[in-house]
Coordinates of C-alpha atoms and ligand atoms in Angstrom, one line a residue:
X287 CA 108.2 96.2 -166.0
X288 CA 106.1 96.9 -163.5
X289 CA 104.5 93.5 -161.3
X290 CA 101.5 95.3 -161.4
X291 CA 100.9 94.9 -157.3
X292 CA 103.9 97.1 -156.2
X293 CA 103.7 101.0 -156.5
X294 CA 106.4 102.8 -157.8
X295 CA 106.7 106.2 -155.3
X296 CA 110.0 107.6 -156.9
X297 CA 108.6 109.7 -159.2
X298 CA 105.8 112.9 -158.8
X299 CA 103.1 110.6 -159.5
X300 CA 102.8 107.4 -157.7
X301 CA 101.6 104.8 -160.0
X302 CA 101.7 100.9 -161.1
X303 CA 101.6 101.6 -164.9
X304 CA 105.1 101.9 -165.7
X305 CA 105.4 105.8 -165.7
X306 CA 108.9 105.7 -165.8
X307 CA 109.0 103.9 -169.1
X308 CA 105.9 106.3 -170.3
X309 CA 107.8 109.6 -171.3
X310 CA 104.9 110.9 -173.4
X311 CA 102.4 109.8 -171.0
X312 CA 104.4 111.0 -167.8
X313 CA 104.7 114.5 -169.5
X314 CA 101.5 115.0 -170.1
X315 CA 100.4 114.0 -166.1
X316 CA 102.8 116.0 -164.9
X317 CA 101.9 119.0 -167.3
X318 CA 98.0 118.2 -165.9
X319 CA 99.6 118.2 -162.2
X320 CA 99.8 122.1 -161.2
X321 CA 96.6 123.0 -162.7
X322 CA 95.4 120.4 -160.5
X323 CA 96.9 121.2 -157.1
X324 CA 95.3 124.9 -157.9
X325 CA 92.2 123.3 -158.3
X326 CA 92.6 121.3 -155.1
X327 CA 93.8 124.9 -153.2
X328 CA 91.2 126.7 -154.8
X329 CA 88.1 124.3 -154.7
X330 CA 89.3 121.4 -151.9
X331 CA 88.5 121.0 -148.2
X332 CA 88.6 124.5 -146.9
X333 CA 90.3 126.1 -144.1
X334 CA 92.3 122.6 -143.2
X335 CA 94.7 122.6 -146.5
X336 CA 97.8 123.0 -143.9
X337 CA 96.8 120.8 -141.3
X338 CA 98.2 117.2 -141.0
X339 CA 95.4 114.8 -141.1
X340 CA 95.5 111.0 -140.7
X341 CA 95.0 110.1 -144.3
X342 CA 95.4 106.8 -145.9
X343 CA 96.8 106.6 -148.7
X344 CA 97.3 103.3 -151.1
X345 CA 101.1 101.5 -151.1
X346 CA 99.7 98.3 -153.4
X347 CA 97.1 97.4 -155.1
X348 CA 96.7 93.8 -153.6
X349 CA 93.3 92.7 -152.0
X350 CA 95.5 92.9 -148.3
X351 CA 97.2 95.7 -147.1
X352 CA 96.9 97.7 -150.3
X353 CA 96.8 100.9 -147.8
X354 CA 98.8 102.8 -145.1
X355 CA 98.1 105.2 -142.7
X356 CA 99.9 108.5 -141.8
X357 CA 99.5 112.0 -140.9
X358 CA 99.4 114.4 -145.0
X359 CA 99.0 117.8 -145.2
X360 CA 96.4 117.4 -147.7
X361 CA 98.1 119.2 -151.1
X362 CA 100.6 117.0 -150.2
X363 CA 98.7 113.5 -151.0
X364 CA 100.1 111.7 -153.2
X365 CA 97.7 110.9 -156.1
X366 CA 98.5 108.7 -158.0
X367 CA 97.6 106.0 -161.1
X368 CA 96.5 102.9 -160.0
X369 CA 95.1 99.8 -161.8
X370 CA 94.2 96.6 -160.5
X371 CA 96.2 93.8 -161.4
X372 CA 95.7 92.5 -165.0
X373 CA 93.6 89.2 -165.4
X374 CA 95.2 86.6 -167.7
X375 CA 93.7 86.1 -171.1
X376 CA 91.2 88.2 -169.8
X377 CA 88.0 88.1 -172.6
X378 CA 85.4 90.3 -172.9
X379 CA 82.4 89.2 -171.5
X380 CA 79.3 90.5 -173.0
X381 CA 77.7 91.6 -176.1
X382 CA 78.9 91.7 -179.7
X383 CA 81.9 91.1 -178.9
X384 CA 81.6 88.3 -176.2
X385 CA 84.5 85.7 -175.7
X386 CA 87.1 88.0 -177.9
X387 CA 90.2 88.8 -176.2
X388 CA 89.9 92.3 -174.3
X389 CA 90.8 95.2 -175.6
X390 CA 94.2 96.5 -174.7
X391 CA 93.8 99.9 -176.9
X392 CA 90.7 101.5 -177.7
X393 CA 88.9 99.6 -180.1
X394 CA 89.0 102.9 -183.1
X395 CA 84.8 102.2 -183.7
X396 CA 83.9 103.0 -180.1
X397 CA 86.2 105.8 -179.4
X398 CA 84.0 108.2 -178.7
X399 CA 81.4 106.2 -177.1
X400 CA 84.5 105.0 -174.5
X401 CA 85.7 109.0 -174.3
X402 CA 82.2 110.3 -173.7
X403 CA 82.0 107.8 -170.1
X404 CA 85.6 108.3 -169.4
X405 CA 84.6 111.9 -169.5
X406 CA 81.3 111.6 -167.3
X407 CA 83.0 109.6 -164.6
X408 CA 85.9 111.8 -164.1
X409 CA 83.7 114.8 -164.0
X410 CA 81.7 113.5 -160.9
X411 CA 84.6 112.9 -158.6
X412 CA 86.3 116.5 -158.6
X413 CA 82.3 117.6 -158.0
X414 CA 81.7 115.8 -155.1
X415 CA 85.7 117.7 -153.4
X416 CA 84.5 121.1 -154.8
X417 CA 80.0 120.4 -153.3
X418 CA 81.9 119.4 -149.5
X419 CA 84.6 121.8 -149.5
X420 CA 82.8 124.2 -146.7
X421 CA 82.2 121.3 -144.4
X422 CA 85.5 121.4 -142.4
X423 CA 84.7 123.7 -140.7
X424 CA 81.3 122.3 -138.5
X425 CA 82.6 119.1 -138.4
X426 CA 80.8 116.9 -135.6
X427 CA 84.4 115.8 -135.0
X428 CA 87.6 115.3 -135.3
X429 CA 86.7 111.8 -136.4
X430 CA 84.1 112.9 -138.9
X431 CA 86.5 115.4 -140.4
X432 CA 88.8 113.2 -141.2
X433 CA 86.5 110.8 -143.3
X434 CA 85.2 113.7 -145.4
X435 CA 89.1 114.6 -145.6
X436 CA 89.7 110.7 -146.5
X437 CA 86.5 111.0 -149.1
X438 CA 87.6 114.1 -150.5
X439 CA 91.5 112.8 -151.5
X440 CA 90.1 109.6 -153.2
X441 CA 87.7 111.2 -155.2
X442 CA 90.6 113.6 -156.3
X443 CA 92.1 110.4 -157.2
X444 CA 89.4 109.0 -158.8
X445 CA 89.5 112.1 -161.3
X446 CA 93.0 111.2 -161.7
X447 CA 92.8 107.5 -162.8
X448 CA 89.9 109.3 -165.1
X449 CA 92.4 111.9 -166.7
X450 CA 95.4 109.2 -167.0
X451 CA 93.3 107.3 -169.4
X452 CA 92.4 110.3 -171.5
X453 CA 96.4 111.4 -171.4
X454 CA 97.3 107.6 -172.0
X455 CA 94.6 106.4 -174.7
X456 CA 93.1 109.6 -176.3
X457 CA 96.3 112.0 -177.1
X458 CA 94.9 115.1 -177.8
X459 CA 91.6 115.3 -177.2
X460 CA 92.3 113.5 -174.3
X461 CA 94.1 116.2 -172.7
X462 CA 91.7 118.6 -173.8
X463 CA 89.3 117.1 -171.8
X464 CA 91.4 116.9 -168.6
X465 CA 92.0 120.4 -168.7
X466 CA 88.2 120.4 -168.9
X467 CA 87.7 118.3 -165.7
X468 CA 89.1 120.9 -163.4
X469 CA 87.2 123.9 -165.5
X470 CA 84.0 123.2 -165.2
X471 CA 82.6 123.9 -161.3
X472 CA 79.8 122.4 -159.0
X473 CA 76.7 124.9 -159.4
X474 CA 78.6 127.3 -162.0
X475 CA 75.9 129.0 -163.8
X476 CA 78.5 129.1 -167.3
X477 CA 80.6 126.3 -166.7
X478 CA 78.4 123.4 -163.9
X479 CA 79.6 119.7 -163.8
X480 CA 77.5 117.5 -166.1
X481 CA 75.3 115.4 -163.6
X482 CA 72.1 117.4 -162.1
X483 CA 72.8 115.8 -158.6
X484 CA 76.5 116.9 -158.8
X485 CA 75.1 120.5 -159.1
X486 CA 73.3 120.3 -155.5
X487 CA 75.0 122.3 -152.8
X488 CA 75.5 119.7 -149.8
X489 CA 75.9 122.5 -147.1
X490 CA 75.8 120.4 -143.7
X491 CA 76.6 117.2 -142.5
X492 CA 73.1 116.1 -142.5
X493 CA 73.4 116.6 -146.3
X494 CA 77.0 114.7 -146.5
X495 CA 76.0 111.7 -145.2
X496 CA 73.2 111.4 -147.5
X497 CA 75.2 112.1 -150.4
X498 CA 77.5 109.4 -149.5
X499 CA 75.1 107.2 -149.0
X500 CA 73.0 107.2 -152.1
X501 CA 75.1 109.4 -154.7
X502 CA 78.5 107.9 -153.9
X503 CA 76.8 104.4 -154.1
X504 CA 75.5 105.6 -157.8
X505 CA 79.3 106.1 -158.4
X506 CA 79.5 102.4 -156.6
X507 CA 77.1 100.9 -159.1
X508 CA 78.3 103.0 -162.4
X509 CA 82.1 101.5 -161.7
X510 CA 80.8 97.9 -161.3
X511 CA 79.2 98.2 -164.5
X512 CA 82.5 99.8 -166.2
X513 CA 84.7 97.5 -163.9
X514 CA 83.0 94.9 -166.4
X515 CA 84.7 96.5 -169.6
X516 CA 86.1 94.9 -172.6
X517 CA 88.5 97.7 -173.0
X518 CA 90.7 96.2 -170.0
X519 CA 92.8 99.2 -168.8
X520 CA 88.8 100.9 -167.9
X521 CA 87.7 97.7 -166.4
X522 CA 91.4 97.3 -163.8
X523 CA 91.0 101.4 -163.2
X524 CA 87.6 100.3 -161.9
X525 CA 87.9 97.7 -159.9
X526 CA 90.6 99.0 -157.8
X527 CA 88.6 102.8 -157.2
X528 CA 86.1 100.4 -156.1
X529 CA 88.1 99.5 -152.8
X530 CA 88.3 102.9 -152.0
X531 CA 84.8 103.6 -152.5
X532 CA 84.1 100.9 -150.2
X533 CA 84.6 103.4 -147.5
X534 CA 82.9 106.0 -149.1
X535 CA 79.5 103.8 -148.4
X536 CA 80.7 103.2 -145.1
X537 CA 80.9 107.0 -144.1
X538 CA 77.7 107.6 -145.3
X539 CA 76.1 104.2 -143.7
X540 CA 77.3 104.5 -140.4
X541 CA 77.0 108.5 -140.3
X542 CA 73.3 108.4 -140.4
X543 CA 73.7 105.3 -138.3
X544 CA 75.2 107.1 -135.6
X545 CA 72.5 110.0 -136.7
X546 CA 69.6 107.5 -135.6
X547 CA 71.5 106.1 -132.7
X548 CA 71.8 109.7 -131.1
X549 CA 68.6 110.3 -131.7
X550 CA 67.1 107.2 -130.1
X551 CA 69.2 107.8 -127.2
X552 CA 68.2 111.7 -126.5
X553 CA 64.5 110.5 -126.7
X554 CA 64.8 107.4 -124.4
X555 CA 66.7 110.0 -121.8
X556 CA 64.1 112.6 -121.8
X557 CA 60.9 110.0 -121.9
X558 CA 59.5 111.2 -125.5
X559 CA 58.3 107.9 -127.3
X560 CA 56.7 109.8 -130.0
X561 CA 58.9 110.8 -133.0
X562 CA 56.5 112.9 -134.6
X563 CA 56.9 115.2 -131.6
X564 CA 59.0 117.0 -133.9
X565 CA 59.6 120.4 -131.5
X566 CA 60.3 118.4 -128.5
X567 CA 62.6 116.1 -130.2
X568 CA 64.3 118.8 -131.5
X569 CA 64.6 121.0 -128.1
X570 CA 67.3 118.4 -127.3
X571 CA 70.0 119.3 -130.0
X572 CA 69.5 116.2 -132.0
X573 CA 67.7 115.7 -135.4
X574 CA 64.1 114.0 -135.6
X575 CA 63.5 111.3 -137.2
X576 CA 60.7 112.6 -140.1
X577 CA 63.3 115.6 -140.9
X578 CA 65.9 111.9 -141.3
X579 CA 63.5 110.8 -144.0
X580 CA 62.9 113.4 -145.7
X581 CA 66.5 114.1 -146.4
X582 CA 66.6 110.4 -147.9
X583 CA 63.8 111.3 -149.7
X584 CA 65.7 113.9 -151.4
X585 CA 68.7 112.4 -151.9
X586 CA 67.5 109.5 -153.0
X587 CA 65.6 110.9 -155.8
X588 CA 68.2 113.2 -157.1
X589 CA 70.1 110.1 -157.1
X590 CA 68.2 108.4 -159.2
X591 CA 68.3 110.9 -161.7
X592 CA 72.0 109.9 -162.3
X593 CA 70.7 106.8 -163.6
X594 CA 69.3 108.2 -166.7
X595 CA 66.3 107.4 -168.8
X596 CA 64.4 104.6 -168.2
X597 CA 64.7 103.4 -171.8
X598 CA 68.7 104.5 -173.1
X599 CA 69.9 103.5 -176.7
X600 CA 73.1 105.0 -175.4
X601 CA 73.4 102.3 -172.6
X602 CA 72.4 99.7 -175.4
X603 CA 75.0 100.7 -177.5
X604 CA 77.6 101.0 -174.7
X605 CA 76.6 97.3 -173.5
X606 CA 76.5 95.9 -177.1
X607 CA 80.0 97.5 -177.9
X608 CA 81.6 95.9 -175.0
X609 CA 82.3 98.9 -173.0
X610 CA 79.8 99.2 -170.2
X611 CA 78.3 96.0 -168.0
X612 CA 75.9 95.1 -166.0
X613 CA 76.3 94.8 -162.0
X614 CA 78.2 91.9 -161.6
X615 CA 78.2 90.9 -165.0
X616 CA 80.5 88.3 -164.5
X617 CA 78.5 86.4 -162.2
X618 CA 74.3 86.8 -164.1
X619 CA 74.3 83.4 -166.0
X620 CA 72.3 84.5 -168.6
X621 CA 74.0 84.6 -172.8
X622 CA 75.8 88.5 -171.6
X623 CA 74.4 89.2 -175.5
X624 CA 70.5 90.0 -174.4
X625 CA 69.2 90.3 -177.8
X626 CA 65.5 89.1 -177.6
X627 CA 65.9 89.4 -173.9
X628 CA 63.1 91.4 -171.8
X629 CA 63.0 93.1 -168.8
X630 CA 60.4 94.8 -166.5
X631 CA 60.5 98.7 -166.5
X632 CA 57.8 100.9 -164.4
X633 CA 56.5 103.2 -166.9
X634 CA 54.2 105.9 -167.6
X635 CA 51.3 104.8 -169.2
X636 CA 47.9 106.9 -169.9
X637 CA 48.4 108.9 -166.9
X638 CA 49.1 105.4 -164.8
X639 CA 52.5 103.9 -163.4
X640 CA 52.7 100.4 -165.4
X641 CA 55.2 97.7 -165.2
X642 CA 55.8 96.6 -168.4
X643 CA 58.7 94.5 -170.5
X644 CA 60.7 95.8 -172.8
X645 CA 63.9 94.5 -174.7
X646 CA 66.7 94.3 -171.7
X647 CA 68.9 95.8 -173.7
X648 CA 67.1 99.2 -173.5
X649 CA 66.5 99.0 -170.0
X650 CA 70.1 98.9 -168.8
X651 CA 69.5 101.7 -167.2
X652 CA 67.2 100.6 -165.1
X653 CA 68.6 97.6 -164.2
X654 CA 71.7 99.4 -163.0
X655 CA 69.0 101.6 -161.1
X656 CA 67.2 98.8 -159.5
X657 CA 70.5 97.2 -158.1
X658 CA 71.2 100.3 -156.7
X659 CA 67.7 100.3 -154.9
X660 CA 68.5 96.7 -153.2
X661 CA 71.8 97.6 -152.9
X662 CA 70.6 100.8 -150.5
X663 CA 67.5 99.2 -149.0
X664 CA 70.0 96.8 -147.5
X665 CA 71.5 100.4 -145.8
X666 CA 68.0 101.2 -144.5
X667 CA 67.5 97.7 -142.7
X668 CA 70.7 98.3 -141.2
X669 CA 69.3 101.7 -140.0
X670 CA 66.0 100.6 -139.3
X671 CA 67.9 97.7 -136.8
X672 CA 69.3 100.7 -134.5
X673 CA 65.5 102.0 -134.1
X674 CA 63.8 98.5 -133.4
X675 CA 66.8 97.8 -130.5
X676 CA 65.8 101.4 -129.3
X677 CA 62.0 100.1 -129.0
X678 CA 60.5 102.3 -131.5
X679 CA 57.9 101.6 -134.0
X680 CA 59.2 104.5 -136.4
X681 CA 60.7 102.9 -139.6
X682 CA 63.1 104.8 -142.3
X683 CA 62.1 103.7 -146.5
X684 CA 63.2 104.4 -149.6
X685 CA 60.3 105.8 -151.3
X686 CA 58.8 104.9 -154.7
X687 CA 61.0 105.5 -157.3
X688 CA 58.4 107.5 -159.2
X689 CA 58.6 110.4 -156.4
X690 CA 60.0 113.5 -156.8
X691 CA 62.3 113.1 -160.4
X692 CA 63.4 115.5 -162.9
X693 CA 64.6 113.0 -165.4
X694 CA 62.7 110.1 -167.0
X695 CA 59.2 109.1 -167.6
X696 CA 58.1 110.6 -163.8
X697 CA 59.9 114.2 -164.4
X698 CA 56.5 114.9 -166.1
X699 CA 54.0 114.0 -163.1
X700 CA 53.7 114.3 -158.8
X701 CA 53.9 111.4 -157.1
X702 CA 54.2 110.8 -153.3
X703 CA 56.8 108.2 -151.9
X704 CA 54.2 105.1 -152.1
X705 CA 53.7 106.6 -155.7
X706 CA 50.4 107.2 -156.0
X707 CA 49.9 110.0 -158.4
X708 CA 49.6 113.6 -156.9
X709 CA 47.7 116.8 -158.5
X710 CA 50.0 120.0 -158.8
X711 CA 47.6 121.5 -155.8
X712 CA 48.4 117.8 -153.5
X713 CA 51.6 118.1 -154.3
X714 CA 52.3 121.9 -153.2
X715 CA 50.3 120.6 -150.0
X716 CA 52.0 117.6 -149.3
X717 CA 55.4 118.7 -150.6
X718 CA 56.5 120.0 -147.3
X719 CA 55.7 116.7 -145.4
X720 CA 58.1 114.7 -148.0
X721 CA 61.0 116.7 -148.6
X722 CA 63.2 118.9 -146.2
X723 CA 61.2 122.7 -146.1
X724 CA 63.0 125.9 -145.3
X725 CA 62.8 125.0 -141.8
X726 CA 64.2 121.8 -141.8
X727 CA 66.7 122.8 -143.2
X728 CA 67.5 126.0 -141.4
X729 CA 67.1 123.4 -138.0
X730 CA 69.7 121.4 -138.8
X731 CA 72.4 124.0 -139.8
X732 CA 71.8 125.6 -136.4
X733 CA 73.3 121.9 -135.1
X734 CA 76.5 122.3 -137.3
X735 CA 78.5 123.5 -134.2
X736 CA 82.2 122.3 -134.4
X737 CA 83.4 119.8 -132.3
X738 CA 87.1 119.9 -132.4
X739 CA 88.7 118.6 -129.7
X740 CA 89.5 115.1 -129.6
X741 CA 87.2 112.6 -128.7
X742 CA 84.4 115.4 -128.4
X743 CA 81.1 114.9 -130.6
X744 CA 78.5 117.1 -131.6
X745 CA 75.2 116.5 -129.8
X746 CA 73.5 115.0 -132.9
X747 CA 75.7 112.2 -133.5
X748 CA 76.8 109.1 -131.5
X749 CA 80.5 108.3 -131.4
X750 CA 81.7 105.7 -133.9
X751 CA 82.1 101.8 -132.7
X752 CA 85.5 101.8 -133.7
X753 CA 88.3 104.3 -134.3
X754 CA 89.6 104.3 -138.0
X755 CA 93.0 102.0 -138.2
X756 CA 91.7 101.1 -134.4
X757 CA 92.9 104.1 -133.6
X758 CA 91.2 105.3 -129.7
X759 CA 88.0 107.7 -129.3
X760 CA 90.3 110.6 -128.0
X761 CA 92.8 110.2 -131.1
X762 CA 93.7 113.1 -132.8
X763 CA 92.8 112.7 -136.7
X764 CA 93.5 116.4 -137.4
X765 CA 96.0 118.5 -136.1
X766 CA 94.1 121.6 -135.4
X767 CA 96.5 123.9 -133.3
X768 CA 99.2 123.5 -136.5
Ligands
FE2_205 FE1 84.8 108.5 -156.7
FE2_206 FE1 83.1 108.2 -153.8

């Protein structure tokens, strides 16, 4: 039997679930496998598929050391299965089923509920490979490249610790909805992924950054909440793609980090202390700061599309079952069971944005959505720290949550980002001032110049602190000149 920490890397797929004692299960991976390397050649990274890269890829699944470095040709990455180690006597820890034992098997009442998010996570990760897969190629560096390469492996492993549970606990249906996963296609008009913001084309760096700053971090929060599962091989899948997407955050954090930090610089050097000097800020190869906001005003609102409606009997039903928690569940010290329970939601109400309380176990949603919010403000200050050292008065925000949405009780009016309500005419004015325009757009492709050489940036982004594994400024992550 497997120890659960130690990963077995005899067979095709790594894993730490006892593969080699899994026949049926092992067939049916390895019957998934070639249909998912063509996916990976067909719709992964492109243009870098034979180059080594200095990938890490996970040896253990212990809180040290689970990872190891080393130069992959990229179809060559071993994917694998790999659960967190079980909890003893583990119970499940909220609603109707509170303080019962977890769930080893799927619990036959709420199998469809459980397929249906199985199926909804493991279609966002092979979205996110298949919306980046053009960005090799005007990478600001060698550096940079890598990360996205690093990004763009773990989410292909995310969709396969998505697809081993469907082989392991839904037999047939199961695998008809892994062979599903690498059908459907990011922006297919017949066949698109399932999630609006997983539709979006993300065609610079600008844009990849963003993404993994607020839409990886909605993958962040929607794994907490199902790393809190009663149905316990969900919950230890979870909380180990959860260390991965650690770094996921961190690329996107520190990329429009370094973003602000070039920025700041190029203006000190050439004297302009006004950021709104858009054209002269510009002239020097670097991205202003209102085009920076108005990117996270995008992405921020197509992000919080993903969480839903504000008022879900789907999330009650998935909280009630067992199957889907709150943020850090484990640690709110309420009864987990919320019936009677209220909670604040900012509605719609006779043309006005109300607060207003309504049974918590409807507004799950929302929760989940306003963690996400203090979980990425906490990004901003750490953005907003590079521009006071600089000097400047300019601050980034998150804008009000009512602005710009498609989904939910704001999809049906205009608001601007302090959410005061907008006329169709104020918002075709003002549109252009709060979200990226033609222009801003078309400006910051004409940055995406390669920088290939190692140790050489593009001249819109600062160098990194630190090298990845400590690794020096001049390292070469990618092996270009294969
Ligand atoms: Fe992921
Ligand atoms: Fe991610």
């Amino acid at each position: 039997m497997p120890d659960g920490t130690t990963v077995d890397y005899d067979g095709l797929i790594p894993n730490n679930v006892g593969l080699s004692d899994d026949l049926r299960v092992r067939r049916a991976l390895e019957t998934w496998h070639p249909g998912y390397i063509d996916w990976w050649r067909q719709m992964g990274p492109e243009g870098f598929q034979e180059r080594l890269v200095y990938l890490r890829t996970a040896v253990g699944v212990g809180s040290e050391g689970w990872a190891k470095f080393g130069f992959v040709r990229m179809p060559e990455y071993r994917w694998g299965v790999l659960l967190a180690p079980a909890v003893e006597d583990r119970k499940i820890g909220f609603g109707a089923h509170k303080g019962e034992p977890a769930w080893q098997d799927v619990p036959g009442e709420y199998r469809a509920m459980l397929r249906r998010l199985l199926v909804i996570q493991g279609d966002t990760e092979p979205a996110s490979v298949e919306q980046q897969r053009h960005l090799g190629a005007t990478a600001p560096s060698q550096y940079d490249m890598r990360n996205l390469f690093q990004v763009n492996v773990e989410e292909g492993r995310h969709l396969w610790a998505m697809v081993y549970l469907l082989q392991k606990y839904f037999g047939r249906d199961g695998r008809e909805e892994a062979e599903e996963l690498l059908r459907r296609r990011s922006g297919d008009q017949d066949s698109p992924r399932m999630l609006g913001a997983f539709n979006e084309a993300t065609p610079d760096w600008l844009s990849f950054f963003m993404f993994t700053f607020f839409t990886d971090r909605d993958g962040k929060m929607q794994l907490a909440a199902l790393a809190q599962s009663g149905f316990d091989p969900l919950s230890r899948t979870c909380r180990f793609m959860l260390t991965e997407e650690a770094h996921h955050m961190f690329v996107g954090e520190t990329g429009v980090q370094r973003i602000v930090q070039r920025t700041c610089e190029a203006m000190r050097d050439a004297g302009i202390d006004d950021p709104t000097d858009v054209e002269r800020v510009r002239a020097l190869g670097v991205i202003d700061l209102p085009t920076l906001q108005k990117k996270a005003n995008l992405h921020f609102s197509l992000t919080l599309d993903l969480f839903g409606n504000e008022i879900s009997t789907n999330a009650a039903n998935a909280f009630n079952a067992g199957l889907k928690g709150r943020f850090r569940e484990d640690k709110l010290t309420d009864d987990h069971v919320l019936v009677g329970a209220t909670y604040p939601v900012l509605r719609l109400r006779d043309g006005m944005i109300m607060r207003e309380d309504v049974p918590a176990l409807s507004a799950l949603n929302m929760r989940l959505r306003d963690d996400f919010v203090d979980d990425a403000s906490a990004g901003v200050t750490r953005w907003n720290r590079v521009l006071e050292r600089a000097g400047l008065e300019f601050r980034l925000r998150l804008p009000h949550v009512a602005f710009n949405r498609r989904i939910g009780e704001f999809a049906a009016i205009h608001a601007d980002v302090d959410g005061n309500l907008l006329s169709e005419e104020q918002w075709r004015t003002r549109q252009g001032s709060l979200l990226p325009s033609a222009a801003d757009n078309e400006f910051v492709i004409s940055l995406m110049q390669p920088a290939q050489a190692p140790g050489a940036f593009a001249s819109w982004i600062a160098p990194p602190r630190i090298g990845i594994d400590n690794k020096p400024g001049n390292f070469e992550y990618v092996k270009i000149e294969a």
